[in-house]
Amino acid sequence: MNRIEQSSPEKSPQRTAQFDGVICFGGVDWWYHNRGHYDLQMMREFSRRVPVLYVNSIGMKAPKVGEGAMFLTRVKRKLKSLFRGLVPIRENFSVFSPATLPGGGSGWFSALIAKWALALQVKYAAWRSGIKRPLVWVACPPAQIVVDSLNPIKVVYQRTDRFEDFAGVNPRRIKEFDVLLKQRADTVLFCARELFEAEKTENPGSLFVDHGVDFDHFEKAGVAYDTFKTEPEDLAGIPHPRVGFIGGIDAHTFDPQLFIDVAVALPDISFVMIGACSLPDNWCPLENVHFLGQRPYEKVAEYMAASDILIMPWNQSDWIKACNPVKMKEYLAVGRPVVSTYFPEVEFFKDHIAVVRTDADFVEEVRKYLKAPGDVESRRNRVKDHTWASKAEQVFRSVM
C-alpha cells in the first residue's frame, strides 16, 4: 500500500476517528532516566487530556558483555523494570515494562516472535489503562514492528534524533525502521531544525516542535539559591567557583578530551558532573572534577542553581549535529551563564549562550563569565514562553 492510500480518509476511515488514549513507545526507561526527556514530558502533558500508557524503551541494541560494569548495570535495570510490570504513576498515566527482544529481534523468526509477544503485552496493558482506540506514539524505532498490530487511530513518529547514529546500534536496521515509520505515520515530529529541514519532505505530516522547559521548576531553583544559598548536601565540600554539567556523559555526545583540556587549564575551578557515565573508568582522574552520579529529575535544578556556570562540551558527531538538548533551556531557566561548543540548534540561543569552537575559547569564556556573569532575568525571559504545556498544545492540535 502506498503512502497516499495509507493517509486517505476513504481508504482508512478509522484513522479519522477520535483517539481515546496514547500508547507511547518511549525512548528511555521511566525508572532510571531523567524525566526531562521529550517523550516523557509530552506524555505528562497529554495525560492531562487522555489516558497515557508509557511503554519503557524496548531498546535499539542489546547490551554487550564487552561494556564491562555498564553491561551488568543495564541488565539489572531491565530486570527490575520488568518485575514492576504495569504501574499507575498518577491519574491517566501508567508505565509498562514489556518483555521483548532488544532492537525488535534479529532475523525473521525472532522478529516475528518479538512482534507477537510485544503486541499481546501492550494490548493487555492498554486495555487495563482504558485505551481502546489509541494514538500510537513511537520514540523508539524498533517499535515499528508492532504499530499496526495495535490498530491505531493515528501514529506519531518522534524523530528527535538521528537514531541510526546512536553508538552500538545496527544502523541499517534502525534506518529501515525510520523509513517505514515515515511512510506509516500521520505526523513525524522533529525538535531540531537541522533534522527537520533535511527530512521534512519524507512525510507530508512533518512538524517541527522543539523542546520545552519546566520553566517554573527551574526558575524557582535559581531564585531559591540566589536568595537563601541553600544547596544539596553533597555540594557542601566542593568549593566555588563551580562549573556544572548535568546529563549523560557518553561517547556519542560528550567530548572527553576537550573537557579534560578545559579542566586542566582551570585548576582553581571545581567541575561538578551530575549524570550517568558510560565512558571508561578513570577517564578523568583530575582532582578538581567531581563525579556525583545521577540525581532525580526533581533535584537536578538545585545542582544547576548551585553552579556558577553551566556547560555543554559536545563533540562534533552526526548525532550532536541533529540534536536539541533539553538541558539548554533548563540551564537558561535557572539563570546561570552557559558555555557550549557549537551545534546547529544553539544558533537560535547564542544571544544568551557563549558558543565556542576550541578548548582555548572555552577556557576564555568561563573566565569571562566568572568576572561578569551577565543578566539572570534576560536568560530566563529568553525561554519563559517555551513551556512543555505550550509545546504539547501545538502537537495535540496537529493530531486531532
Coordinates of C-alpha atoms in Angstrom, one line a residue:
M1 CA 0.0 0.0 0.0
N2 CA 1.5 3.4 -0.9
R3 CA 1.7 6.5 1.3
I4 CA -1.3 8.2 -0.3
E5 CA -3.6 5.2 0.2
Q6 CA -2.5 4.9 3.9
S7 CA -3.4 8.5 4.5
S8 CA -6.7 8.6 2.7
P9 CA -9.9 9.0 4.8
E10 CA -11.8 7.0 2.3
K11 CA -9.3 4.1 2.5
S12 CA -8.9 4.2 6.3
P13 CA -12.0 5.8 7.9
Q14 CA -11.0 4.5 11.4
R15 CA -8.0 6.8 11.4
T16 CA -10.2 9.9 11.2
A17 CA -12.0 8.9 14.5
Q18 CA -11.1 10.4 17.9
F19 CA -8.4 8.5 19.8
D20 CA -9.2 7.8 23.4
G21 CA -5.7 7.5 24.7
V22 CA -2.0 7.3 23.8
I23 CA 0.3 4.3 23.7
C24 CA 3.8 5.8 23.8
F25 CA 6.8 3.6 23.0
G26 CA 9.4 5.6 24.9
G27 CA 13.0 6.2 24.2
V28 CA 14.1 5.8 27.8
D29 CA 13.2 3.8 30.9
W30 CA 10.9 5.8 33.2
W31 CA 12.5 4.3 36.3
Y32 CA 16.1 5.1 35.5
H33 CA 16.3 8.1 33.2
N34 CA 16.0 11.8 33.6
R35 CA 12.3 12.8 33.4
G36 CA 13.1 15.8 31.3
H37 CA 13.2 13.8 28.0
Y38 CA 10.9 14.9 25.2
D39 CA 8.6 11.9 25.1
L40 CA 8.2 11.8 28.9
Q41 CA 7.3 15.5 29.1
M42 CA 4.9 15.3 26.2
M43 CA 3.2 12.3 27.7
R44 CA 2.9 14.1 31.1
E45 CA 1.1 16.9 29.3
F46 CA -1.1 14.6 27.1
S47 CA -2.2 12.7 30.2
R48 CA -4.0 15.9 31.3
R49 CA -6.4 15.2 28.4
V50 CA -6.5 11.5 27.8
P51 CA -5.1 8.3 29.4
V52 CA -1.4 7.6 28.6
L53 CA 0.4 4.2 28.6
Y54 CA 4.1 4.9 28.6
V55 CA 6.0 1.8 27.4
N56 CA 9.5 1.8 28.7
S57 CA 12.1 1.7 25.9
I58 CA 12.3 -1.7 24.2
G59 CA 15.8 -0.8 23.2
M60 CA 17.6 -0.2 20.0
K61 CA 20.5 -2.5 20.8
A62 CA 21.3 -5.5 23.0
P63 CA 23.6 -5.0 26.0
K64 CA 27.1 -6.4 25.3
V65 CA 29.4 -8.1 27.8
G66 CA 32.3 -6.0 26.5
E67 CA 30.7 -3.0 28.1
G68 CA 32.1 -4.2 31.4
A69 CA 30.3 -2.9 34.5
M70 CA 27.8 -1.0 32.4
F71 CA 26.6 -4.3 30.9
L72 CA 25.6 -5.6 34.4
T73 CA 24.1 -2.3 35.3
R74 CA 21.8 -2.3 32.2
V75 CA 20.8 -5.9 32.7
K76 CA 19.9 -5.3 36.3
R77 CA 17.9 -2.2 35.5
K78 CA 16.0 -4.0 32.8
L79 CA 15.1 -6.9 35.0
K80 CA 13.9 -4.6 37.8
S81 CA 11.8 -2.7 35.3
L82 CA 10.3 -6.0 34.0
F83 CA 9.3 -7.1 37.5
R84 CA 7.5 -3.8 38.1
G85 CA 5.1 -4.6 35.2
L86 CA 2.3 -2.1 34.8
V87 CA 2.4 0.7 37.3
P88 CA -0.1 3.6 37.6
I89 CA 2.0 6.7 38.3
R90 CA -0.8 9.2 38.6
E91 CA -4.2 9.8 37.2
N92 CA -4.3 9.0 33.4
F93 CA -0.6 8.0 33.3
S94 CA 0.8 4.4 33.6
V95 CA 4.2 3.0 32.9
F96 CA 4.7 -0.5 31.5
S97 CA 7.8 -2.6 31.0
P98 CA 7.2 -5.4 28.5
A99 CA 9.4 -8.4 28.0
T100 CA 10.8 -8.3 24.5
L101 CA 13.9 -8.7 22.3
P102 CA 16.1 -5.5 22.1
G103 CA 16.1 -3.9 18.7
G104 CA 13.0 -5.8 17.5
G105 CA 14.8 -9.1 17.2
S106 CA 17.4 -10.2 14.6
G107 CA 16.3 -12.5 11.8
W108 CA 12.8 -13.1 10.6
F109 CA 11.8 -15.7 13.2
S110 CA 13.0 -13.7 16.2
A111 CA 11.4 -10.6 14.8
L112 CA 8.1 -12.4 14.4
I113 CA 8.2 -13.7 18.0
A114 CA 9.2 -10.2 19.2
K115 CA 6.2 -8.7 17.3
W116 CA 3.7 -11.2 18.6
A117 CA 4.8 -11.1 22.2
L118 CA 5.1 -7.3 22.4
A119 CA 1.7 -6.7 20.8
L120 CA 0.0 -9.1 23.2
Q121 CA 1.6 -7.5 26.2
V122 CA 0.9 -3.9 25.1
K123 CA -2.7 -4.6 24.1
Y124 CA -3.4 -6.0 27.6
A125 CA -1.7 -3.1 29.3
A126 CA -3.6 -0.6 27.1
W127 CA -6.9 -2.4 27.9
R128 CA -6.2 -2.1 31.7
S129 CA -5.4 1.6 31.1
G130 CA -8.8 2.1 29.5
I131 CA -7.3 2.7 26.0
K132 CA -9.3 1.1 23.1
R133 CA -8.7 3.5 20.2
P134 CA -5.1 4.5 20.6
L135 CA -2.9 7.2 19.2
V136 CA 0.4 5.3 18.9
W137 CA 3.5 7.5 19.6
V138 CA 6.9 6.0 18.7
A139 CA 10.1 7.4 20.2
C140 CA 12.0 4.1 19.8
P141 CA 12.2 3.0 16.2
P142 CA 12.1 -0.8 16.8
A143 CA 8.5 -0.4 17.9
Q144 CA 7.7 -0.1 14.2
I145 CA 7.2 -3.9 14.2
V146 CA 4.1 -3.7 16.3
V147 CA 2.5 -0.4 15.4
D148 CA -0.2 -1.9 13.0
S149 CA -0.9 -4.7 15.4
L150 CA -2.3 -2.2 17.8
N151 CA -4.9 -0.9 15.3
P152 CA -4.0 2.8 15.9
I153 CA -6.3 5.7 15.1
K154 CA -3.3 7.8 14.4
V155 CA 0.5 7.3 14.5
V156 CA 3.1 9.9 15.6
Y157 CA 6.8 9.2 15.0
Q158 CA 9.1 11.2 17.2
R159 CA 12.2 11.8 15.1
T160 CA 14.1 13.8 17.8
D161 CA 17.5 12.3 16.9
R162 CA 19.3 10.5 14.2
F163 CA 18.7 7.2 15.9
E164 CA 20.8 5.3 13.3
D165 CA 23.8 7.2 14.5
F166 CA 23.4 6.1 18.1
A167 CA 26.5 4.2 19.3
G168 CA 26.4 0.5 19.1
V169 CA 23.1 0.1 17.1
N170 CA 22.7 -1.7 13.8
P171 CA 22.5 1.5 11.6
R172 CA 21.0 -0.3 8.6
R173 CA 18.2 -1.9 10.6
I174 CA 17.4 1.3 12.6
K175 CA 17.3 3.2 9.3
E176 CA 14.8 0.6 7.9
F177 CA 12.5 1.3 10.9
D178 CA 12.9 5.0 10.3
V179 CA 11.8 4.8 6.6
L180 CA 8.9 2.5 7.4
L181 CA 7.7 4.8 10.2
K182 CA 7.9 7.9 8.0
Q183 CA 5.7 6.0 5.5
R184 CA 3.2 5.0 8.1
A185 CA 3.0 8.0 10.4
D186 CA 0.3 10.7 10.3
T187 CA 2.8 13.0 11.9
V188 CA 6.6 13.0 12.0
L189 CA 7.7 15.2 14.9
F190 CA 11.0 16.9 14.9
C191 CA 12.6 19.0 17.6
A192 CA 15.8 20.1 15.8
R193 CA 15.7 22.4 12.8
E194 CA 18.7 20.8 11.2
L195 CA 17.0 17.4 11.1
F196 CA 13.6 18.9 10.2
E197 CA 15.0 20.8 7.2
A198 CA 16.9 17.7 6.0
E199 CA 13.9 15.3 6.2
K200 CA 10.6 17.2 6.2
T201 CA 9.8 16.2 2.7
E202 CA 9.8 12.5 3.7
N203 CA 6.4 12.8 5.3
P204 CA 3.6 15.2 4.4
G205 CA 2.7 15.5 8.1
S206 CA 6.2 16.6 9.2
L207 CA 6.0 19.0 12.1
F208 CA 8.7 21.0 14.0
V209 CA 8.1 21.5 17.7
D210 CA 11.3 22.0 19.7
H211 CA 11.9 21.1 23.3
G212 CA 10.0 22.8 26.1
V213 CA 11.2 23.6 29.6
D214 CA 9.6 23.1 33.0
F215 CA 10.1 26.8 33.5
D216 CA 8.6 27.4 36.9
H217 CA 10.5 24.5 38.4
F218 CA 13.9 25.6 37.2
E219 CA 13.3 29.3 37.8
K220 CA 12.3 28.5 41.3
A221 CA 15.5 26.6 42.0
G222 CA 17.6 29.5 40.7
V223 CA 15.7 32.1 42.7
A224 CA 15.9 30.0 45.9
Y225 CA 19.7 29.6 45.6
D226 CA 20.2 33.3 44.8
T227 CA 18.1 34.3 47.9
F228 CA 19.0 31.7 50.5
K229 CA 22.1 30.0 49.2
T230 CA 20.6 26.6 50.0
E231 CA 22.1 23.7 48.1
P232 CA 22.3 19.9 48.0
E233 CA 24.3 18.4 50.9
D234 CA 26.8 16.7 48.7
L235 CA 27.9 20.0 47.3
A236 CA 28.9 21.4 50.7
G237 CA 32.5 20.3 50.4
I238 CA 33.0 21.4 46.8
P239 CA 34.3 25.0 46.7
H240 CA 33.3 27.8 44.4
P241 CA 33.7 28.8 41.7
R242 CA 31.8 25.8 40.3
V243 CA 31.2 24.8 36.7
G244 CA 28.4 22.3 36.3
F245 CA 27.4 19.7 33.7
I246 CA 24.1 17.9 34.0
G247 CA 23.4 15.0 31.7
G248 CA 24.7 11.7 30.3
I249 CA 28.5 11.5 29.9
D250 CA 28.6 9.4 26.7
A251 CA 31.0 8.9 23.8
H252 CA 28.4 9.8 21.1
T253 CA 27.7 13.2 22.7
F254 CA 30.4 14.3 25.2
D255 CA 33.9 15.4 24.2
P256 CA 36.1 13.9 26.9
Q257 CA 39.4 15.4 25.5
L258 CA 38.1 18.9 25.3
F259 CA 36.6 18.6 28.8
I260 CA 39.9 17.4 30.2
D261 CA 41.9 20.1 28.5
V262 CA 39.5 22.8 29.9
A263 CA 39.6 21.3 33.4
V264 CA 43.4 21.1 33.4
A265 CA 43.6 24.8 32.2
L266 CA 41.3 25.8 35.1
P267 CA 42.7 24.0 38.2
D268 CA 41.2 26.7 40.5
I269 CA 37.7 25.8 39.4
S270 CA 35.5 22.9 40.6
F271 CA 33.8 20.9 37.9
V272 CA 30.6 19.2 39.2
M273 CA 29.3 16.4 37.0
I274 CA 25.8 15.2 37.5
G275 CA 24.7 12.2 35.4
A276 CA 25.4 8.6 34.4
C277 CA 28.8 8.0 32.7
S278 CA 29.4 5.3 30.1
L279 CA 33.0 6.3 29.4
P280 CA 35.8 4.0 30.6
D281 CA 36.6 4.1 34.3
N282 CA 39.2 6.7 35.3
W283 CA 38.9 8.6 32.1
C284 CA 39.2 11.8 34.0
P285 CA 41.3 11.5 37.3
L286 CA 41.6 15.2 37.9
E287 CA 41.2 16.4 41.5
N288 CA 39.1 19.4 40.5
V289 CA 36.5 17.2 38.8
H290 CA 33.7 15.8 41.0
F291 CA 31.5 13.0 39.7
L292 CA 28.3 12.8 41.7
G293 CA 26.4 10.4 39.5
Q294 CA 22.7 10.6 38.6
R295 CA 20.2 12.6 40.6
P296 CA 16.4 12.5 40.3
Y297 CA 14.8 14.9 37.8
E298 CA 13.2 16.8 40.7
K299 CA 16.6 17.6 42.1
V300 CA 18.8 18.4 39.1
A301 CA 17.6 22.0 39.1
E302 CA 19.2 22.5 42.5
Y303 CA 22.6 21.4 41.2
M304 CA 22.3 23.7 38.2
A305 CA 21.4 26.6 40.5
A306 CA 24.3 25.9 42.8
S307 CA 26.8 26.2 39.9
D308 CA 28.3 29.5 38.8
I309 CA 28.5 28.4 35.2
L310 CA 26.8 25.6 33.2
I311 CA 28.4 23.9 30.3
M312 CA 27.7 21.7 27.2
P313 CA 31.1 20.3 26.0
W314 CA 29.7 18.4 23.0
N315 CA 31.7 16.6 20.3
Q316 CA 31.0 17.1 16.6
S317 CA 29.3 13.8 15.8
D318 CA 26.4 13.5 13.4
W319 CA 24.2 12.8 16.5
I320 CA 25.1 16.1 18.0
K321 CA 24.6 18.0 14.7
A322 CA 21.0 16.8 14.7
C323 CA 20.2 17.2 18.4
N324 CA 18.5 19.7 20.6
P325 CA 19.5 19.0 24.2
V326 CA 16.7 19.6 26.8
K327 CA 19.2 20.9 29.2
M328 CA 19.9 24.1 27.1
K329 CA 16.6 25.7 28.1
E330 CA 16.8 24.3 31.6
Y331 CA 20.1 26.0 32.1
L332 CA 18.7 29.3 30.9
A333 CA 15.6 29.0 33.0
V334 CA 17.8 28.6 36.1
G335 CA 19.5 31.8 35.1
R336 CA 23.2 30.7 35.1
P337 CA 25.7 31.7 32.3
V338 CA 26.1 28.9 29.7
V339 CA 29.2 28.0 27.7
S340 CA 28.8 25.5 24.9
T341 CA 30.6 24.0 21.9
Y342 CA 28.9 24.6 18.6
F343 CA 25.9 22.6 17.3
P344 CA 23.3 23.9 14.9
E345 CA 20.4 24.4 17.4
V346 CA 22.5 26.6 19.7
E347 CA 22.5 29.2 16.9
F348 CA 18.9 30.2 18.0
F349 CA 20.1 30.9 21.5
K350 CA 23.6 32.3 21.0
D351 CA 22.4 35.8 22.2
H352 CA 22.4 34.2 25.7
I353 CA 24.9 31.4 25.3
A354 CA 28.7 31.7 24.7
V355 CA 29.4 29.4 21.8
V356 CA 33.0 28.2 21.3
R357 CA 34.9 26.1 18.8
T358 CA 38.2 25.4 20.7
D359 CA 39.2 24.5 24.2
A360 CA 41.1 27.8 24.5
D361 CA 37.9 29.7 23.7
F362 CA 36.1 27.5 26.2
V363 CA 38.5 28.5 28.9
E364 CA 38.4 32.1 28.0
E365 CA 34.6 32.3 28.1
V366 CA 34.5 30.6 31.5
R367 CA 36.9 33.1 32.9
K368 CA 34.8 36.0 31.4
Y369 CA 31.6 34.7 32.9
L370 CA 33.3 34.4 36.4
K371 CA 34.2 38.1 36.2
A372 CA 30.9 39.2 34.7
P373 CA 28.0 36.7 34.9
G374 CA 25.6 38.8 32.9
D375 CA 21.9 39.3 33.4
V376 CA 20.0 36.5 35.0
E377 CA 16.5 37.7 34.1
S378 CA 17.4 38.1 30.5
R379 CA 18.3 34.5 30.3
R380 CA 15.2 33.4 32.0
N381 CA 13.0 35.6 29.8
R382 CA 14.5 34.0 26.7
V383 CA 12.8 30.7 27.5
K384 CA 9.9 31.8 29.7
D385 CA 7.3 31.1 27.0
H386 CA 8.8 27.7 25.9
T387 CA 6.9 25.6 28.4
W388 CA 6.1 22.0 27.9
A389 CA 2.4 22.8 28.1
S390 CA 2.7 25.1 25.1
K391 CA 4.7 22.6 23.1
A392 CA 2.2 19.8 23.8
E393 CA -0.7 22.0 22.8
Q394 CA 0.9 22.5 19.4
V395 CA 1.3 18.8 18.9
F396 CA -2.2 18.0 20.3
R397 CA -3.8 20.4 17.9
S398 CA -1.9 18.8 15.0
V399 CA -3.0 15.2 15.7
M400 CA -6.7 15.9 16.4

